[in-house]
């Protein structure tokens, strides 16, 4: 058997991760078998590496393909290259030849011109397939339709429920001590068992200083009238307070507005200044 010529020694070394031990003046007969063994041992892991690499690159692609197929609806179709002057009724009439049309969405560029894109929902997968088979590449008003399955229509999340507006009955409280804060005012009017929705003391800015009056809100007219009688002229932090109905005695507000606050006078344009005098 004829022996193949050996490649240069530098080429053999490049195929190996570690340099081989060389013997002085080796003869071809004793040098060839070790080289053959070395090439085989190096070829085996290299081939295995290629096979593993191919497997890892193909598996995600297959998974993505399966996922894409699962994402598409079997009853919802997308039609492209729709004539620009086409209407929803035109699309519906065209697709109704192949089954029941549940819904048609036409993407509009403006009030009179669409974007050449429509979504059609059929009643069953069989009807959708029939429409797809018959209308793909169909000439419609001078344009060639392009059809395919579309992704399912996304369900819009229900908007968060707004707090229900509830009426509050407001009393105006004047001649307050400058040390009075909203929490003090709320504690005072809650002491009789009334359901106080909110309390606030009005402040002047620059410098920030109490104006000596505020507002107290109740959930019912009965509780507000009872507080008006019970606290009129009552001593509170060394001063007899004056209580009367606010100009906005009945005011609609959110149900979650039960917090107390100390507000600046500039934020309340309809203050009852005459009660302060």
Short mmCIF file of C-alpha atoms in Angstrom, two decimals:
data_model
loop_
_atom_site.label_atom_id
_atom_site.label_comp_id
_atom_site.label_asym_id
_atom_site.label_seq_id
_atom_site.Cartn_x
_atom_site.Cartn_y
_atom_site.Cartn_z
CA UNK A 1 0.00 0.00 0.00
CA UNK A 2 1.37 3.41 -0.93
CA UNK A 3 1.86 5.88 1.89
CA UNK A 4 0.45 9.35 1.60
CA UNK A 5 2.98 12.17 1.81
CA UNK A 6 3.10 13.72 5.22
CA UNK A 7 2.00 17.34 5.68
CA UNK A 8 4.53 19.82 7.01
CA UNK A 9 5.22 19.50 10.69
CA UNK A 10 3.87 23.04 11.39
CA UNK A 11 0.47 22.04 9.97
CA UNK A 12 0.31 18.98 12.20
CA UNK A 13 1.08 21.04 15.25
CA UNK A 14 -1.73 23.50 14.47
CA UNK A 15 -4.30 20.69 14.74
CA UNK A 16 -3.26 19.87 18.27
CA UNK A 17 -4.06 21.69 21.49
CA UNK A 18 -0.65 20.65 22.99
CA UNK A 19 2.67 20.28 21.17
CA UNK A 20 3.73 16.69 20.62
CA UNK A 21 7.02 15.26 21.87
CA UNK A 22 9.41 14.81 18.95
CA UNK A 23 12.11 12.20 18.78
CA UNK A 24 15.36 12.91 16.98
CA UNK A 25 15.56 11.71 13.40
CA UNK A 26 12.41 9.58 13.36
CA UNK A 27 12.00 7.23 10.46
CA UNK A 28 8.77 7.41 8.36
CA UNK A 29 7.84 3.92 9.45
CA UNK A 30 7.84 4.73 13.16
CA UNK A 31 6.56 8.28 12.81
CA UNK A 32 3.42 7.67 10.71
CA UNK A 33 1.32 5.57 13.09
CA UNK A 34 1.44 8.04 15.98
CA UNK A 35 0.44 10.86 13.63
CA UNK A 36 -2.48 8.83 12.32
CA UNK A 37 -3.64 8.14 15.87
CA UNK A 38 -3.31 11.79 16.80
CA UNK A 39 -5.40 13.00 13.86
CA UNK A 40 -8.19 10.57 14.68
CA UNK A 41 -8.30 11.52 18.33
CA UNK A 42 -8.47 15.17 17.40
CA UNK A 43 -11.07 14.67 14.67
CA UNK A 44 -13.50 12.90 16.96
CA UNK A 45 -14.12 15.75 19.43
CA UNK A 46 -14.17 18.28 16.59
CA UNK A 47 -16.93 16.32 14.81
CA UNK A 48 -18.90 15.95 18.03
CA UNK A 49 -18.64 19.67 18.61
CA UNK A 50 -20.08 20.42 15.18
CA UNK A 51 -22.99 18.08 15.74
CA UNK A 52 -23.80 19.57 19.12
CA UNK A 53 -23.60 23.07 17.69
CA UNK A 54 -26.04 22.17 14.92
CA UNK A 55 -28.50 20.76 17.45
CA UNK A 56 -28.42 23.82 19.66
CA UNK A 57 -28.94 26.17 16.73
CA UNK A 58 -31.88 24.22 15.34
CA UNK A 59 -33.87 23.54 18.52
CA UNK A 60 -34.72 27.20 19.34
CA UNK A 61 -35.76 27.78 15.74
CA UNK A 62 -38.11 24.85 15.91
CA UNK A 63 -39.53 26.07 19.20
CA UNK A 64 -40.08 29.58 17.83
CA UNK A 65 -41.80 28.14 14.78
CA UNK A 66 -44.16 26.11 16.94
CA UNK A 67 -44.86 29.10 19.14
CA UNK A 68 -45.57 31.27 16.09
CA UNK A 69 -48.03 28.72 14.79
CA UNK A 70 -49.78 28.65 18.13
CA UNK A 71 -50.00 32.44 18.23
CA UNK A 72 -51.95 32.71 14.98
CA UNK A 73 -55.72 32.46 15.03
CA UNK A 74 -57.48 29.81 12.98
CA UNK A 75 -60.49 32.05 12.33
CA UNK A 76 -58.97 35.54 11.96
CA UNK A 77 -57.44 36.54 8.61
CA UNK A 78 -55.37 39.50 7.52
CA UNK A 79 -55.94 40.90 4.04
CA UNK A 80 -53.26 43.11 2.49
CA UNK A 81 -53.19 45.22 -0.66
CA UNK A 82 -56.86 46.09 -0.18
CA UNK A 83 -58.07 48.87 -2.52
CA UNK A 84 -57.80 52.22 -0.76
CA UNK A 85 -61.39 53.23 -1.41
CA UNK A 86 -62.71 49.92 -0.08
CA UNK A 87 -65.20 50.03 2.83
CA UNK A 88 -65.98 47.60 5.62
CA UNK A 89 -69.14 46.53 3.81
CA UNK A 90 -67.15 45.82 0.64
CA UNK A 91 -64.82 43.51 2.58
CA UNK A 92 -67.70 41.85 4.38
CA UNK A 93 -69.56 41.15 1.13
CA UNK A 94 -66.43 39.63 -0.41
CA UNK A 95 -65.72 37.26 2.51
CA UNK A 96 -69.37 36.30 3.10
CA UNK A 97 -69.21 34.17 -0.03
CA UNK A 98 -67.19 31.65 1.99
CA UNK A 99 -68.90 31.74 5.37
CA UNK A 100 -70.20 33.86 8.21
CA UNK A 101 -68.23 37.03 8.87
CA UNK A 102 -68.20 37.94 12.53
CA UNK A 103 -66.13 41.09 12.38
CA UNK A 104 -64.24 43.31 9.93
CA UNK A 105 -61.56 45.80 10.97
CA UNK A 106 -60.31 48.20 8.34
CA UNK A 107 -57.20 50.24 9.09
CA UNK A 108 -57.94 53.80 7.98
CA UNK A 109 -55.53 56.49 6.80
CA UNK A 110 -58.25 59.12 6.96
CA UNK A 111 -62.05 59.24 6.77
CA UNK A 112 -62.21 58.28 3.09
CA UNK A 113 -59.03 56.25 2.48
CA UNK A 114 -57.86 53.07 4.16
CA UNK A 115 -54.29 51.83 4.56
CA UNK A 116 -54.78 48.76 2.39
CA UNK A 117 -55.05 46.51 5.43
CA UNK A 118 -58.08 44.64 6.80
CA UNK A 119 -58.72 42.00 9.47
CA UNK A 120 -61.60 39.59 9.00
CA UNK A 121 -62.91 37.21 11.68
CA UNK A 122 -64.80 34.18 10.36
CA UNK A 123 -67.22 32.04 12.35
CA UNK A 124 -65.17 28.81 12.05
CA UNK A 125 -61.74 27.53 11.08
CA UNK A 126 -63.21 25.80 8.02
CA UNK A 127 -64.77 29.02 6.76
CA UNK A 128 -61.54 30.91 7.36
CA UNK A 129 -59.61 28.28 5.39
CA UNK A 130 -62.13 28.49 2.53
CA UNK A 131 -61.80 32.27 2.39
CA UNK A 132 -58.02 32.04 2.52
CA UNK A 133 -57.86 29.44 -0.24
CA UNK A 134 -60.18 31.31 -2.58
CA UNK A 135 -59.13 34.91 -1.96
CA UNK A 136 -55.35 34.56 -1.81
CA UNK A 137 -54.00 36.32 -4.95
CA UNK A 138 -57.60 37.24 -5.86
CA UNK A 139 -57.99 40.24 -8.16
CA UNK A 140 -60.25 42.69 -6.34
CA UNK A 141 -61.03 46.05 -7.93
CA UNK A 142 -57.74 46.07 -9.79
CA UNK A 143 -55.54 44.95 -6.90
CA UNK A 144 -54.20 41.51 -5.97
CA UNK A 145 -55.17 40.56 -2.43
CA UNK A 146 -52.66 38.92 -0.12
CA UNK A 147 -54.18 36.80 2.66
CA UNK A 148 -52.77 35.03 5.66
CA UNK A 149 -53.75 34.02 9.16
CA UNK A 150 -53.62 36.83 11.70
CA UNK A 151 -52.85 36.81 15.38
CA UNK A 152 -55.84 36.73 17.73
CA UNK A 153 -57.38 40.06 18.52
CA UNK A 154 -56.03 41.40 21.79
CA UNK A 155 -58.57 41.93 24.48
CA UNK A 156 -58.42 45.40 25.90
CA UNK A 157 -58.04 45.55 29.64
CA UNK A 158 -61.03 47.00 31.39
CA UNK A 159 -60.35 50.56 32.56
CA UNK A 160 -59.99 50.92 36.31
CA UNK A 161 -63.19 51.80 38.04
CA UNK A 162 -63.39 55.41 39.06
CA UNK A 163 -64.32 56.12 42.66
CA UNK A 164 -68.01 56.70 42.95
CA UNK A 165 -68.81 60.31 43.74
CA UNK A 166 -70.54 60.75 47.07
CA UNK A 167 -72.14 63.87 48.52
CA UNK A 168 -70.48 65.52 51.50
CA UNK A 169 -72.11 68.11 53.76
CA UNK A 170 -69.71 70.89 54.72
CA UNK A 171 -69.56 73.20 57.72
CA UNK A 172 -67.47 76.34 57.94
CA UNK A 173 -65.65 76.74 61.26
CA UNK A 174 -64.20 80.13 62.26
CA UNK A 175 -62.41 81.78 65.19
CA UNK A 176 -60.01 78.91 65.50
CA UNK A 177 -56.81 79.15 67.52
CA UNK A 178 -53.73 79.53 65.35
CA UNK A 179 -52.39 76.30 66.85
CA UNK A 180 -55.33 74.27 65.53
CA UNK A 181 -54.51 71.79 62.78
CA UNK A 182 -56.73 69.58 60.64
CA UNK A 183 -56.29 66.54 62.87
CA UNK A 184 -57.41 68.57 65.91
CA UNK A 185 -60.48 69.78 64.06
CA UNK A 186 -61.39 66.27 62.97
CA UNK A 187 -60.92 64.86 66.48
CA UNK A 188 -63.17 67.58 67.91
CA UNK A 189 -66.10 66.99 65.59
CA UNK A 190 -65.68 63.20 65.77
CA UNK A 191 -65.95 63.29 69.56
CA UNK A 192 -69.76 63.37 69.35
CA UNK A 193 -69.81 60.17 67.27
CA UNK A 194 -70.35 61.92 63.96
CA UNK A 195 -68.92 60.38 60.77
CA UNK A 196 -66.43 63.05 59.69
CA UNK A 197 -65.35 62.66 56.07
CA UNK A 198 -62.58 65.25 56.15
CA UNK A 199 -61.33 68.30 57.98
CA UNK A 200 -59.04 71.09 56.84
CA UNK A 201 -57.54 74.28 58.19
CA UNK A 202 -56.77 77.12 55.80
CA UNK A 203 -53.32 78.68 55.89
CA UNK A 204 -51.83 81.88 54.51
CA UNK A 205 -48.47 81.65 52.75
CA UNK A 206 -45.43 83.92 53.03
CA UNK A 207 -45.19 83.44 55.90
CA UNK A 208 -47.20 80.27 56.35
CA UNK A 209 -49.68 80.98 59.13
CA UNK A 210 -53.11 79.70 60.07
CA UNK A 211 -55.99 81.88 58.88
CA UNK A 212 -58.07 80.92 61.90
CA UNK A 213 -60.77 79.05 60.00
CA UNK A 214 -61.41 75.79 58.23
CA UNK A 215 -63.98 73.27 56.95
CA UNK A 216 -65.42 70.01 58.24
CA UNK A 217 -67.31 67.58 55.99
CA UNK A 218 -69.87 64.95 57.02
CA UNK A 219 -71.41 62.01 55.19
CA UNK A 220 -75.00 62.96 55.94
CA UNK A 221 -77.01 66.15 56.29
CA UNK A 222 -78.31 64.93 59.64
CA UNK A 223 -74.81 64.64 61.09
CA UNK A 224 -73.82 68.07 59.75
CA UNK A 225 -76.90 69.75 61.25
CA UNK A 226 -76.31 68.00 64.57
CA UNK A 227 -72.69 69.20 64.67
CA UNK A 228 -73.81 72.73 63.80
CA UNK A 229 -76.00 72.81 66.92
CA UNK A 230 -73.58 70.95 69.20
CA UNK A 231 -70.41 72.92 68.47
CA UNK A 232 -71.73 76.44 67.95
CA UNK A 233 -69.86 78.68 70.44
CA UNK A 234 -68.00 75.75 72.01
CA UNK A 235 -64.63 76.56 73.59
CA UNK A 236 -61.77 74.93 71.66
CA UNK A 237 -58.14 75.60 72.52
CA UNK A 238 -59.10 78.73 74.43
CA UNK A 239 -61.44 80.29 71.84
CA UNK A 240 -65.21 80.01 71.21
CA UNK A 241 -65.60 78.65 67.70
CA UNK A 242 -68.26 79.80 65.25
CA UNK A 243 -69.92 77.20 63.04
CA UNK A 244 -72.18 77.69 60.04
CA UNK A 245 -73.09 75.99 56.81
CA UNK A 246 -70.52 76.41 54.10
CA UNK A 247 -71.48 78.18 50.89
CA UNK A 248 -70.98 74.80 49.26
CA UNK A 249 -72.89 72.95 51.92
CA UNK A 250 -73.52 69.95 49.64
CA UNK A 251 -70.49 69.05 47.55
CA UNK A 252 -69.87 65.91 45.48
CA UNK A 253 -66.46 64.37 46.05
CA UNK A 254 -64.67 61.04 45.65
CA UNK A 255 -65.39 58.33 48.15
CA UNK A 256 -61.69 58.08 49.08
CA UNK A 257 -61.34 61.72 50.17
CA UNK A 258 -61.59 61.00 53.88
CA UNK A 259 -58.16 62.37 54.68
CA UNK A 260 -57.48 65.50 56.69
CA UNK A 261 -55.44 68.36 55.30
CA UNK A 262 -54.14 71.83 56.01
CA UNK A 263 -54.54 73.92 52.86
CA UNK A 264 -53.27 77.29 51.78
CA UNK A 265 -55.71 80.15 51.29
CA UNK A 266 -54.48 80.70 47.72
CA UNK A 267 -55.83 77.26 46.76
CA UNK A 268 -59.36 78.06 47.93
CA UNK A 269 -60.80 80.98 45.92
CA UNK A 270 -64.34 80.66 47.37
CA UNK A 271 -63.41 81.08 51.02
CA UNK A 272 -65.97 82.62 53.36
CA UNK A 273 -63.97 85.59 54.51
CA UNK A 274 -66.94 87.30 56.08
CA UNK A 275 -67.07 84.62 58.80
CA UNK A 276 -63.53 85.49 59.88
CA UNK A 277 -64.41 89.10 60.75
#
